[in-house]
């Protein structure tokens, strides 16, 4: 009944049932698309039982309840609004409709890459286990166990175009199985597999005068993204002109054969060039600017989080892993995240209000586990000074990890859980990562404590 009462009261504070266009939830937040946000009683929403903060971002009004509670509130919220029965546009589309072009692009990439993060993390952990077995000679490299784990660990990266093909096709409104087929075409066994084989060279085939390298796209990102986007346009265009009676036969055939030729002749080579170019530019900046780059990126990452654009970084990180086998961006983001936790911890000790303490402590610890929204929007940004302190801590911690060349072998985890994908690259890599975390948290905590908070000032 408590969750139902919260849901009923929340609907009233949001301006009524008619003011809610659509709703969804993630691990910690209730995500709403609101018709007129001016009708929301912001102050009373934040005072509602269980609410740790509320803010508007990326075309959505987001209310932080925290892990576990958000699911129960959403269940009652959906029942009260009859969301399953209402004929509304999909929540994702509704949210995108209220975003600017940059935010829509970031949201699209996020929707594509977030679902495949578990596969990438699992592969990274398996690679780490394999590396430890080899380094400490636990298993003979010729043993069946070692060979099997080697296959398990590299599989996700080899078939990455297929995984992205499925996810991207869903996002672009195309048939996900056609996306999988297109990804399969780009990594077909007839093509040379560049994954881990840098010394050999592929054959060249003559396609009516065009010289096309028989080179596969295992582990690549940009080629399949571009190819599936073009495929979705072709599929929708063909479906509009093909009679329903023969749609099942004609549309998939025309879509695959057309996109396949375009992918091999133009999209594939162009996408590979773009992906490699992005990697080279980032690596050049990383090598030349060094700790200064870490200082800037680590200090400003929290500001990027406020815009929602940070979700698009998964695509860049996946490209780094594919091209150079290591992700040197994620440790920078991680330093910024844990610094927010350090500042939130300072707020817990500084605060006089019981409500503030109640929110600050669990929110700070959640940021150490990689979930930063509760501490950013519910605590630090509310009092401003702790947010600035966290930026300082993140900047110094990031400068350190860049100086020590700390990297990860996957993406999707920050804070303490990220240890699992940092350790596989060596004990020194792990130690410097932990030192960077200590610097970020300590600097943020001390700075926030010195700056203090004013609990009486209006937000």
Tab-separated table of C-alpha atoms in Angstrom:
chain	number	residue	atom	x	y	z
A	1	UNK	CA	0.000	0.000	0.000
A	2	UNK	CA	2.920	2.349	0.674
A	3	UNK	CA	4.118	2.038	-2.928
A	4	UNK	CA	0.599	2.586	-4.219
A	5	UNK	CA	0.215	5.709	-2.078
A	6	UNK	CA	3.528	7.050	-3.393
A	7	UNK	CA	2.424	6.408	-6.984
A	8	UNK	CA	-0.968	8.089	-6.505
A	9	UNK	CA	0.556	11.114	-4.822
A	10	UNK	CA	3.279	11.327	-7.461
A	11	UNK	CA	0.739	11.460	-10.284
A	12	UNK	CA	-0.944	14.397	-8.556
A	13	UNK	CA	2.371	16.236	-8.158
A	14	UNK	CA	3.222	15.642	-11.806
A	15	UNK	CA	0.171	17.566	-12.928
A	16	UNK	CA	-2.271	14.699	-13.264
A	17	UNK	CA	-2.637	11.632	-15.458
A	18	UNK	CA	-3.058	13.636	-18.666
A	19	UNK	CA	0.327	15.307	-18.163
A	20	UNK	CA	2.219	11.975	-18.312
A	21	UNK	CA	2.908	10.912	-21.891
A	22	UNK	CA	4.865	7.726	-21.145
A	23	UNK	CA	6.916	6.081	-18.418
A	24	UNK	CA	9.739	3.593	-17.974
A	25	UNK	CA	12.382	2.862	-15.347
A	26	UNK	CA	16.037	1.896	-15.106
A	27	UNK	CA	17.950	0.463	-12.136
A	28	UNK	CA	17.503	3.547	-9.972
A	29	UNK	CA	15.183	6.062	-11.680
A	30	UNK	CA	11.604	6.450	-12.807
A	31	UNK	CA	11.876	7.958	-16.317
A	32	UNK	CA	8.889	10.002	-17.490
A	33	UNK	CA	8.042	11.943	-20.612
A	34	UNK	CA	5.907	14.880	-19.461
A	35	UNK	CA	3.634	17.019	-21.623
A	36	UNK	CA	4.172	20.223	-19.634
A	37	UNK	CA	6.914	20.174	-16.983
A	38	UNK	CA	5.759	23.568	-15.687
A	39	UNK	CA	2.863	21.740	-14.011
A	40	UNK	CA	5.219	19.648	-11.857
A	41	UNK	CA	5.524	20.589	-8.187
A	42	UNK	CA	9.296	20.037	-8.012
A	43	UNK	CA	9.711	20.794	-4.319
A	44	UNK	CA	6.978	18.422	-3.176
A	45	UNK	CA	8.168	15.671	-5.547
A	46	UNK	CA	11.598	15.772	-3.895
A	47	UNK	CA	9.991	15.656	-0.441
A	48	UNK	CA	7.919	12.584	-1.328
A	49	UNK	CA	8.753	9.451	0.650
A	50	UNK	CA	11.521	7.392	-0.997
A	51	UNK	CA	12.537	10.096	-3.476
A	52	UNK	CA	16.271	10.860	-3.456
A	53	UNK	CA	16.133	13.548	-6.116
A	54	UNK	CA	14.372	14.628	-9.301
A	55	UNK	CA	15.622	16.366	-12.426
A	56	UNK	CA	14.900	16.906	-16.086
A	57	UNK	CA	17.425	15.576	-18.611
A	58	UNK	CA	17.565	14.033	-22.082
A	59	UNK	CA	13.911	14.795	-22.779
A	60	UNK	CA	12.762	13.003	-19.645
A	61	UNK	CA	11.756	13.945	-16.119
A	62	UNK	CA	13.654	11.495	-13.938
A	63	UNK	CA	12.882	10.674	-10.318
A	64	UNK	CA	15.517	8.830	-8.286
A	65	UNK	CA	14.115	6.156	-5.964
A	66	UNK	CA	17.094	3.807	-5.824
A	67	UNK	CA	17.606	0.139	-6.592
A	68	UNK	CA	14.676	-2.116	-5.657
A	69	UNK	CA	12.245	0.632	-4.675
A	70	UNK	CA	11.941	2.047	-8.198
A	71	UNK	CA	10.601	-1.272	-9.521
A	72	UNK	CA	7.843	-1.405	-6.904
A	73	UNK	CA	6.830	2.223	-7.377
A	74	UNK	CA	6.788	1.837	-11.164
A	75	UNK	CA	4.544	-1.225	-10.919
A	76	UNK	CA	1.915	0.754	-9.009
A	77	UNK	CA	2.491	3.863	-11.137
A	78	UNK	CA	1.825	1.871	-14.314
A	79	UNK	CA	-1.348	0.368	-12.840
A	80	UNK	CA	-2.716	3.771	-11.828
A	81	UNK	CA	-2.118	5.181	-15.322
A	82	UNK	CA	-3.108	1.974	-17.174
A	83	UNK	CA	0.100	2.306	-19.171
A	84	UNK	CA	-0.263	-1.148	-20.701
A	85	UNK	CA	-3.681	-0.233	-22.076
A	86	UNK	CA	-3.076	3.351	-23.170
A	87	UNK	CA	-2.338	3.869	-26.849
A	88	UNK	CA	0.809	5.946	-26.554
A	89	UNK	CA	4.011	6.071	-28.558
A	90	UNK	CA	6.906	4.057	-27.231
A	91	UNK	CA	8.656	5.703	-24.316
A	92	UNK	CA	12.002	5.831	-26.105
A	93	UNK	CA	10.510	7.578	-29.125
A	94	UNK	CA	8.579	9.980	-26.913
A	95	UNK	CA	11.746	10.884	-25.023
A	96	UNK	CA	13.740	11.390	-28.217
A	97	UNK	CA	11.080	13.705	-29.559
A	98	UNK	CA	11.912	16.183	-26.779
A	99	UNK	CA	15.704	16.030	-27.243
A	100	UNK	CA	18.077	18.160	-29.284
A	101	UNK	CA	19.931	16.409	-32.164
A	102	UNK	CA	23.095	15.758	-30.128
A	103	UNK	CA	21.132	14.254	-27.241
A	104	UNK	CA	19.112	12.089	-29.666
A	105	UNK	CA	22.327	10.800	-31.230
A	106	UNK	CA	23.764	9.977	-27.793
A	107	UNK	CA	20.535	8.262	-26.756
A	108	UNK	CA	20.534	6.164	-29.922
A	109	UNK	CA	24.086	4.938	-29.342
A	110	UNK	CA	23.258	4.243	-25.710
A	111	UNK	CA	20.229	2.141	-26.664
A	112	UNK	CA	22.394	0.144	-29.079
A	113	UNK	CA	25.390	-0.543	-26.837
A	114	UNK	CA	23.950	-0.853	-23.321
A	115	UNK	CA	22.198	-4.210	-24.040
A	116	UNK	CA	25.459	-5.822	-25.214
A	117	UNK	CA	27.567	-4.637	-22.260
A	118	UNK	CA	27.134	-7.952	-20.334
A	119	UNK	CA	28.660	-9.875	-23.245
A	120	UNK	CA	31.641	-7.500	-23.435
A	121	UNK	CA	32.207	-7.572	-19.667
A	122	UNK	CA	32.032	-11.381	-19.591
A	123	UNK	CA	34.582	-11.617	-22.396
A	124	UNK	CA	36.878	-9.159	-20.627
A	125	UNK	CA	36.765	-11.199	-17.430
A	126	UNK	CA	37.450	-14.405	-19.345
A	127	UNK	CA	40.431	-12.775	-21.045
A	128	UNK	CA	41.737	-11.799	-17.623
A	129	UNK	CA	41.351	-15.343	-16.321
A	130	UNK	CA	43.119	-16.656	-19.410
A	131	UNK	CA	45.970	-14.182	-18.925
A	132	UNK	CA	46.431	-15.232	-15.296
A	133	UNK	CA	46.449	-18.912	-16.260
A	134	UNK	CA	49.151	-18.195	-18.814
A	135	UNK	CA	51.234	-15.875	-16.611
A	136	UNK	CA	51.268	-18.203	-13.591
A	137	UNK	CA	51.456	-21.326	-15.774
A	138	UNK	CA	48.408	-22.850	-14.157
A	139	UNK	CA	47.478	-24.654	-17.364
A	140	UNK	CA	49.465	-25.777	-20.392
A	141	UNK	CA	48.589	-23.547	-23.408
A	142	UNK	CA	48.100	-26.721	-25.439
A	143	UNK	CA	45.582	-28.115	-22.955
A	144	UNK	CA	41.925	-28.398	-23.968
A	145	UNK	CA	40.826	-26.178	-21.057
A	146	UNK	CA	43.073	-23.324	-22.191
A	147	UNK	CA	41.951	-23.599	-25.805
A	148	UNK	CA	38.287	-23.638	-24.825
A	149	UNK	CA	38.640	-20.570	-22.597
A	150	UNK	CA	40.479	-18.834	-25.422
A	151	UNK	CA	37.482	-19.424	-27.681
A	152	UNK	CA	35.048	-18.314	-24.972
A	153	UNK	CA	36.924	-15.081	-24.269
A	154	UNK	CA	37.320	-13.892	-27.860
A	155	UNK	CA	33.882	-14.909	-29.164
A	156	UNK	CA	32.022	-11.712	-28.198
A	157	UNK	CA	34.602	-9.497	-29.881
A	158	UNK	CA	34.737	-11.624	-33.018
A	159	UNK	CA	30.948	-11.617	-33.452
A	160	UNK	CA	30.585	-8.024	-32.265
A	161	UNK	CA	29.113	-6.949	-35.641
A	162	UNK	CA	26.339	-9.516	-35.191
A	163	UNK	CA	25.572	-8.319	-31.658
A	164	UNK	CA	25.545	-4.708	-32.786
A	165	UNK	CA	23.562	-5.657	-35.889
A	166	UNK	CA	20.723	-7.075	-33.794
A	167	UNK	CA	20.689	-4.208	-31.310
A	168	UNK	CA	21.025	-1.475	-33.964
A	169	UNK	CA	18.270	-2.967	-36.114
A	170	UNK	CA	15.891	-2.840	-33.133
A	171	UNK	CA	16.826	0.764	-32.481
A	172	UNK	CA	16.436	1.814	-36.121
A	173	UNK	CA	13.074	0.058	-36.445
A	174	UNK	CA	14.302	-2.713	-38.719
A	175	UNK	CA	14.123	-6.503	-38.490
A	176	UNK	CA	16.755	-7.545	-35.893
A	177	UNK	CA	17.376	-10.870	-37.636
A	178	UNK	CA	18.236	-9.080	-40.850
A	179	UNK	CA	20.657	-7.027	-38.744
A	180	UNK	CA	22.185	-10.286	-37.513
A	181	UNK	CA	22.498	-11.563	-41.090
A	182	UNK	CA	24.225	-8.362	-42.170
A	183	UNK	CA	26.635	-8.666	-39.234
A	184	UNK	CA	27.274	-12.270	-40.244
A	185	UNK	CA	28.058	-11.193	-43.800
A	186	UNK	CA	30.710	-8.777	-42.538
A	187	UNK	CA	32.477	-11.550	-40.559
A	188	UNK	CA	31.869	-14.422	-42.994
A	189	UNK	CA	34.465	-17.248	-42.780
A	190	UNK	CA	35.407	-16.606	-46.437
A	191	UNK	CA	36.827	-13.241	-45.358
A	192	UNK	CA	40.222	-12.840	-43.754
A	193	UNK	CA	39.866	-12.522	-39.964
A	194	UNK	CA	42.043	-9.616	-38.753
A	195	UNK	CA	41.290	-10.362	-35.085
A	196	UNK	CA	44.676	-11.211	-33.598
A	197	UNK	CA	46.312	-11.803	-37.010
A	198	UNK	CA	48.108	-8.590	-37.871
A	199	UNK	CA	50.968	-10.008	-39.968
A	200	UNK	CA	49.099	-11.718	-42.831
A	201	UNK	CA	47.336	-9.891	-45.671
A	202	UNK	CA	43.944	-10.619	-47.266
A	203	UNK	CA	43.231	-11.608	-50.864
A	204	UNK	CA	41.739	-9.095	-53.289
A	205	UNK	CA	38.738	-9.867	-55.491
A	206	UNK	CA	37.823	-8.117	-58.720
A	207	UNK	CA	34.179	-6.990	-58.725
A	208	UNK	CA	33.577	-5.624	-62.227
A	209	UNK	CA	36.750	-3.576	-62.073
A	210	UNK	CA	36.481	-2.693	-58.374
A	211	UNK	CA	39.241	-4.112	-56.195
A	212	UNK	CA	37.721	-5.301	-52.913
A	213	UNK	CA	39.852	-6.722	-50.108
A	214	UNK	CA	38.594	-9.999	-48.661
A	215	UNK	CA	38.966	-8.534	-45.199
A	216	UNK	CA	36.487	-9.247	-42.412
A	217	UNK	CA	35.093	-6.764	-39.899
A	218	UNK	CA	35.463	-8.827	-36.733
A	219	UNK	CA	35.479	-6.584	-33.649
A	220	UNK	CA	34.651	-3.408	-35.582
A	221	UNK	CA	31.897	-0.958	-34.659
A	222	UNK	CA	31.384	1.840	-37.180
A	223	UNK	CA	30.943	-0.318	-40.344
A	224	UNK	CA	28.029	-2.330	-38.945
A	225	UNK	CA	26.376	0.758	-37.431
A	226	UNK	CA	26.393	2.535	-40.788
A	227	UNK	CA	25.375	-0.614	-42.674
A	228	UNK	CA	22.376	-1.345	-40.428
A	229	UNK	CA	21.238	2.268	-40.641
A	230	UNK	CA	21.259	2.069	-44.440
A	231	UNK	CA	19.594	-1.359	-44.261
A	232	UNK	CA	16.749	0.037	-42.158
A	233	UNK	CA	16.086	2.746	-44.739
A	234	UNK	CA	16.108	0.233	-47.593
A	235	UNK	CA	13.829	-2.199	-45.738
A	236	UNK	CA	11.263	0.484	-44.893
A	237	UNK	CA	11.372	1.866	-48.435
A	238	UNK	CA	10.877	-1.550	-50.041
A	239	UNK	CA	8.088	-2.465	-47.631
A	240	UNK	CA	6.137	0.659	-48.571
A	241	UNK	CA	5.947	-0.324	-52.262
A	242	UNK	CA	5.738	-4.132	-52.050
A	243	UNK	CA	2.233	-5.693	-51.795
A	244	UNK	CA	1.524	-7.437	-48.491
A	245	UNK	CA	1.007	-10.774	-50.232
A	246	UNK	CA	4.669	-10.999	-51.316
A	247	UNK	CA	6.260	-8.842	-48.598
A	248	UNK	CA	7.784	-11.817	-46.750
A	249	UNK	CA	9.535	-12.986	-49.926
A	250	UNK	CA	10.583	-9.753	-51.561
A	251	UNK	CA	11.465	-7.326	-48.744
A	252	UNK	CA	14.119	-9.412	-46.902
A	253	UNK	CA	15.676	-10.523	-50.221
A	254	UNK	CA	15.970	-7.025	-51.675
A	255	UNK	CA	17.100	-5.581	-48.338
A	256	UNK	CA	19.937	-8.038	-47.752
A	257	UNK	CA	21.264	-8.188	-51.300
A	258	UNK	CA	21.195	-4.390	-51.677
A	259	UNK	CA	22.758	-3.656	-48.307
A	260	UNK	CA	25.318	-6.436	-48.739
A	261	UNK	CA	26.689	-4.944	-51.958
A	262	UNK	CA	26.666	-1.407	-50.529
A	263	UNK	CA	28.411	-2.588	-47.368
A	264	UNK	CA	31.263	-4.293	-49.204
A	265	UNK	CA	31.773	-1.614	-51.823
A	266	UNK	CA	31.378	1.585	-49.780
A	267	UNK	CA	30.145	1.391	-46.192
A	268	UNK	CA	32.647	-1.197	-44.912
A	269	UNK	CA	35.844	0.520	-46.089
A	270	UNK	CA	34.495	3.957	-45.134
A	271	UNK	CA	33.386	2.759	-41.706
A	272	UNK	CA	36.731	1.071	-41.049
A	273	UNK	CA	38.523	4.278	-42.025
A	274	UNK	CA	36.306	6.417	-39.766
A	275	UNK	CA	36.678	4.049	-36.821
A	276	UNK	CA	40.461	3.886	-37.185
A	277	UNK	CA	40.612	7.661	-37.579
A	278	UNK	CA	38.717	8.237	-34.320
A	279	UNK	CA	41.025	5.819	-32.506
A	280	UNK	CA	44.166	7.457	-33.936
A	281	UNK	CA	43.020	10.969	-33.002
A	282	UNK	CA	42.120	9.970	-29.443
A	283	UNK	CA	45.353	8.044	-29.006
A	284	UNK	CA	47.361	11.002	-30.308
A	285	UNK	CA	45.681	13.351	-27.825
A	286	UNK	CA	46.148	10.785	-25.051
A	287	UNK	CA	49.866	10.335	-25.838
A	288	UNK	CA	50.683	14.004	-26.406
A	289	UNK	CA	48.553	15.732	-23.758
A	290	UNK	CA	48.924	12.907	-21.229
A	291	UNK	CA	47.950	13.880	-17.662
A	292	UNK	CA	46.676	17.248	-18.886
A	293	UNK	CA	44.088	15.420	-20.997
A	294	UNK	CA	43.175	13.339	-17.946
A	295	UNK	CA	42.872	16.485	-15.851
A	296	UNK	CA	40.478	18.083	-18.347
A	297	UNK	CA	38.408	14.997	-19.190
A	298	UNK	CA	38.237	13.787	-15.596
A	299	UNK	CA	37.239	17.219	-14.346
A	300	UNK	CA	34.533	17.831	-16.923
A	301	UNK	CA	33.069	14.331	-17.280
A	302	UNK	CA	30.442	14.983	-14.593
A	303	UNK	CA	29.244	17.992	-16.600
A	304	UNK	CA	28.914	15.731	-19.641
A	305	UNK	CA	26.877	13.288	-17.549
A	306	UNK	CA	24.377	16.074	-16.856
A	307	UNK	CA	23.671	16.358	-20.594
A	308	UNK	CA	23.298	12.604	-21.168
A	309	UNK	CA	25.818	12.693	-24.033
A	310	UNK	CA	28.177	10.401	-22.101
A	311	UNK	CA	26.118	7.389	-23.211
A	312	UNK	CA	27.590	7.721	-26.700
A	313	UNK	CA	31.097	6.999	-25.364
A	314	UNK	CA	30.410	3.246	-25.351
A	315	UNK	CA	30.771	3.230	-29.132
A	316	UNK	CA	34.165	4.963	-28.927
A	317	UNK	CA	35.348	2.609	-26.186
A	318	UNK	CA	34.288	-0.431	-28.212
A	319	UNK	CA	36.300	0.945	-31.133
A	320	UNK	CA	39.394	1.336	-28.934
A	321	UNK	CA	39.170	-2.264	-27.771
A	322	UNK	CA	38.757	-3.448	-31.363
A	323	UNK	CA	41.686	-1.395	-32.695
A	324	UNK	CA	44.275	-1.461	-29.897
A	325	UNK	CA	42.912	-4.033	-27.434
A	326	UNK	CA	42.649	-1.665	-24.453
A	327	UNK	CA	40.243	0.972	-23.178
A	328	UNK	CA	42.115	3.912	-21.666
A	329	UNK	CA	39.035	6.161	-21.468
A	330	UNK	CA	37.047	4.166	-18.906
A	331	UNK	CA	39.533	4.689	-16.024
A	332	UNK	CA	39.146	8.453	-16.566
A	333	UNK	CA	35.357	8.231	-16.337
A	334	UNK	CA	35.689	5.998	-13.280
A	335	UNK	CA	37.791	8.568	-11.403
A	336	UNK	CA	35.098	11.184	-11.986
A	337	UNK	CA	32.365	8.831	-10.768
A	338	UNK	CA	34.034	7.780	-7.515
A	339	UNK	CA	34.936	11.417	-6.802
A	340	UNK	CA	31.213	12.188	-6.732
A	341	UNK	CA	30.921	9.501	-4.064
A	342	UNK	CA	33.716	11.095	-2.031
A	343	UNK	CA	31.965	14.466	-2.128
A	344	UNK	CA	28.640	12.836	-1.232
A	345	UNK	CA	30.290	11.198	1.766
A	346	UNK	CA	31.431	14.624	2.949
A	347	UNK	CA	27.849	15.893	2.655
A	348	UNK	CA	26.737	13.037	4.926
A	349	UNK	CA	29.079	14.237	7.687
A	350	UNK	CA	28.287	17.920	7.122
A	351	UNK	CA	24.508	17.704	6.878
A	352	UNK	CA	22.222	18.496	9.785
A	353	UNK	CA	18.964	17.369	8.192
A	354	UNK	CA	18.032	13.722	8.642
A	355	UNK	CA	16.595	13.580	5.092
A	356	UNK	CA	19.912	14.747	3.624
A	357	UNK	CA	21.908	12.184	5.613
A	358	UNK	CA	19.444	9.475	4.653
A	359	UNK	CA	20.053	10.177	0.972
A	360	UNK	CA	23.765	11.063	1.019
A	361	UNK	CA	25.271	7.903	2.540
A	362	UNK	CA	23.690	5.222	0.306
A	363	UNK	CA	24.000	7.501	-2.721
A	364	UNK	CA	27.733	7.932	-2.078
A	365	UNK	CA	28.296	4.188	-1.795
A	366	UNK	CA	26.260	3.534	-4.953
A	367	UNK	CA	28.653	5.799	-6.863
A	368	UNK	CA	31.561	3.653	-5.669
A	369	UNK	CA	29.728	0.788	-7.386
A	370	UNK	CA	29.356	2.761	-10.611
A	371	UNK	CA	25.834	4.200	-10.169
A	372	UNK	CA	26.270	7.960	-9.869
A	373	UNK	CA	22.837	9.476	-10.567
A	374	UNK	CA	21.586	9.396	-6.931
A	375	UNK	CA	24.634	11.220	-5.557
A	376	UNK	CA	24.945	13.688	-8.449
A	377	UNK	CA	21.324	14.758	-8.761
A	378	UNK	CA	20.104	13.971	-5.271
A	379	UNK	CA	23.013	15.382	-3.252
A	380	UNK	CA	26.006	17.116	-4.843
A	381	UNK	CA	24.312	19.139	-7.548
A	382	UNK	CA	21.656	20.251	-5.083
A	383	UNK	CA	24.278	21.983	-2.910
A	384	UNK	CA	26.602	22.868	-5.821
A	385	UNK	CA	29.842	23.084	-3.819
A	386	UNK	CA	30.175	19.300	-3.361
A	387	UNK	CA	29.701	18.917	-7.120
A	388	UNK	CA	32.581	21.334	-7.730
A	389	UNK	CA	34.688	19.429	-5.187
A	390	UNK	CA	33.937	16.176	-7.012
A	391	UNK	CA	35.084	17.741	-10.289
A	392	UNK	CA	38.401	18.626	-8.626
A	393	UNK	CA	38.832	15.105	-7.251
A	394	UNK	CA	37.945	13.519	-10.572
A	395	UNK	CA	40.421	15.753	-12.402
A	396	UNK	CA	43.393	14.836	-10.186
A	397	UNK	CA	42.554	11.138	-10.071
A	398	UNK	CA	42.158	11.020	-13.842
A	399	UNK	CA	45.462	12.843	-14.350
A	400	UNK	CA	47.158	10.149	-12.268
A	401	UNK	CA	45.654	7.146	-14.088
A	402	UNK	CA	46.519	8.695	-17.466
A	403	UNK	CA	50.087	9.373	-16.283
A	404	UNK	CA	50.373	5.721	-15.223
A	405	UNK	CA	48.700	4.449	-18.461
A	406	UNK	CA	45.920	2.612	-16.614
A	407	UNK	CA	43.511	0.815	-18.967
A	408	UNK	CA	40.722	-1.783	-19.024
A	409	UNK	CA	39.993	-4.648	-21.394
A	410	UNK	CA	36.226	-4.006	-21.643
A	411	UNK	CA	33.688	-1.256	-20.948
A	412	UNK	CA	30.520	-0.734	-18.942
A	413	UNK	CA	31.891	-0.904	-15.374
A	414	UNK	CA	33.313	1.859	-13.190
A	415	UNK	CA	34.252	2.225	-9.528
A	416	UNK	CA	34.904	-0.906	-7.487
A	417	UNK	CA	33.357	-3.358	-10.022
A	418	UNK	CA	35.797	-2.055	-12.639
A	419	UNK	CA	38.603	-3.826	-10.768
A	420	UNK	CA	37.458	-6.971	-12.565
A	421	UNK	CA	38.321	-5.556	-16.005
A	422	UNK	CA	41.435	-3.649	-14.872
A	423	UNK	CA	43.194	-6.546	-13.117
A	424	UNK	CA	43.552	-8.683	-16.284
A	425	UNK	CA	46.039	-6.142	-17.684
A	426	UNK	CA	48.513	-6.684	-14.865
A	427	UNK	CA	49.058	-6.146	-11.144
A	428	UNK	CA	50.709	-2.767	-11.754
A	429	UNK	CA	47.679	-1.641	-13.743
A	430	UNK	CA	45.414	-2.645	-10.839
A	431	UNK	CA	47.525	-0.963	-8.169
A	432	UNK	CA	47.653	2.335	-10.042
A	433	UNK	CA	43.900	2.168	-10.608
A	434	UNK	CA	43.304	1.762	-6.872
A	435	UNK	CA	45.688	4.641	-6.122
A	436	UNK	CA	43.794	6.807	-8.620
A	437	UNK	CA	40.520	5.956	-6.878
A	438	UNK	CA	42.021	6.871	-3.507
A	439	UNK	CA	43.225	10.230	-4.882
A	440	UNK	CA	39.826	11.033	-6.400
A	441	UNK	CA	37.797	10.138	-3.322
A	442	UNK	CA	40.167	11.792	-0.831
A	443	UNK	CA	40.540	15.070	-2.743
A	444	UNK	CA	36.782	15.288	-3.363
A	445	UNK	CA	35.981	14.528	0.291
A	446	UNK	CA	38.456	17.043	1.745
A	447	UNK	CA	37.544	19.776	-0.755
A	448	UNK	CA	33.813	19.299	-0.158
A	449	UNK	CA	34.348	19.304	3.599
A	450	UNK	CA	36.309	22.574	3.411
A	451	UNK	CA	33.802	24.255	1.077
A	452	UNK	CA	30.876	23.101	3.209
A	453	UNK	CA	27.163	23.151	2.364
A	454	UNK	CA	24.282	25.509	2.975
A	455	UNK	CA	21.177	23.442	3.654
A	456	UNK	CA	18.984	26.517	3.870
A	457	UNK	CA	19.724	27.949	0.437
A	458	UNK	CA	17.094	27.512	-2.260
A	459	UNK	CA	17.990	25.178	-5.117
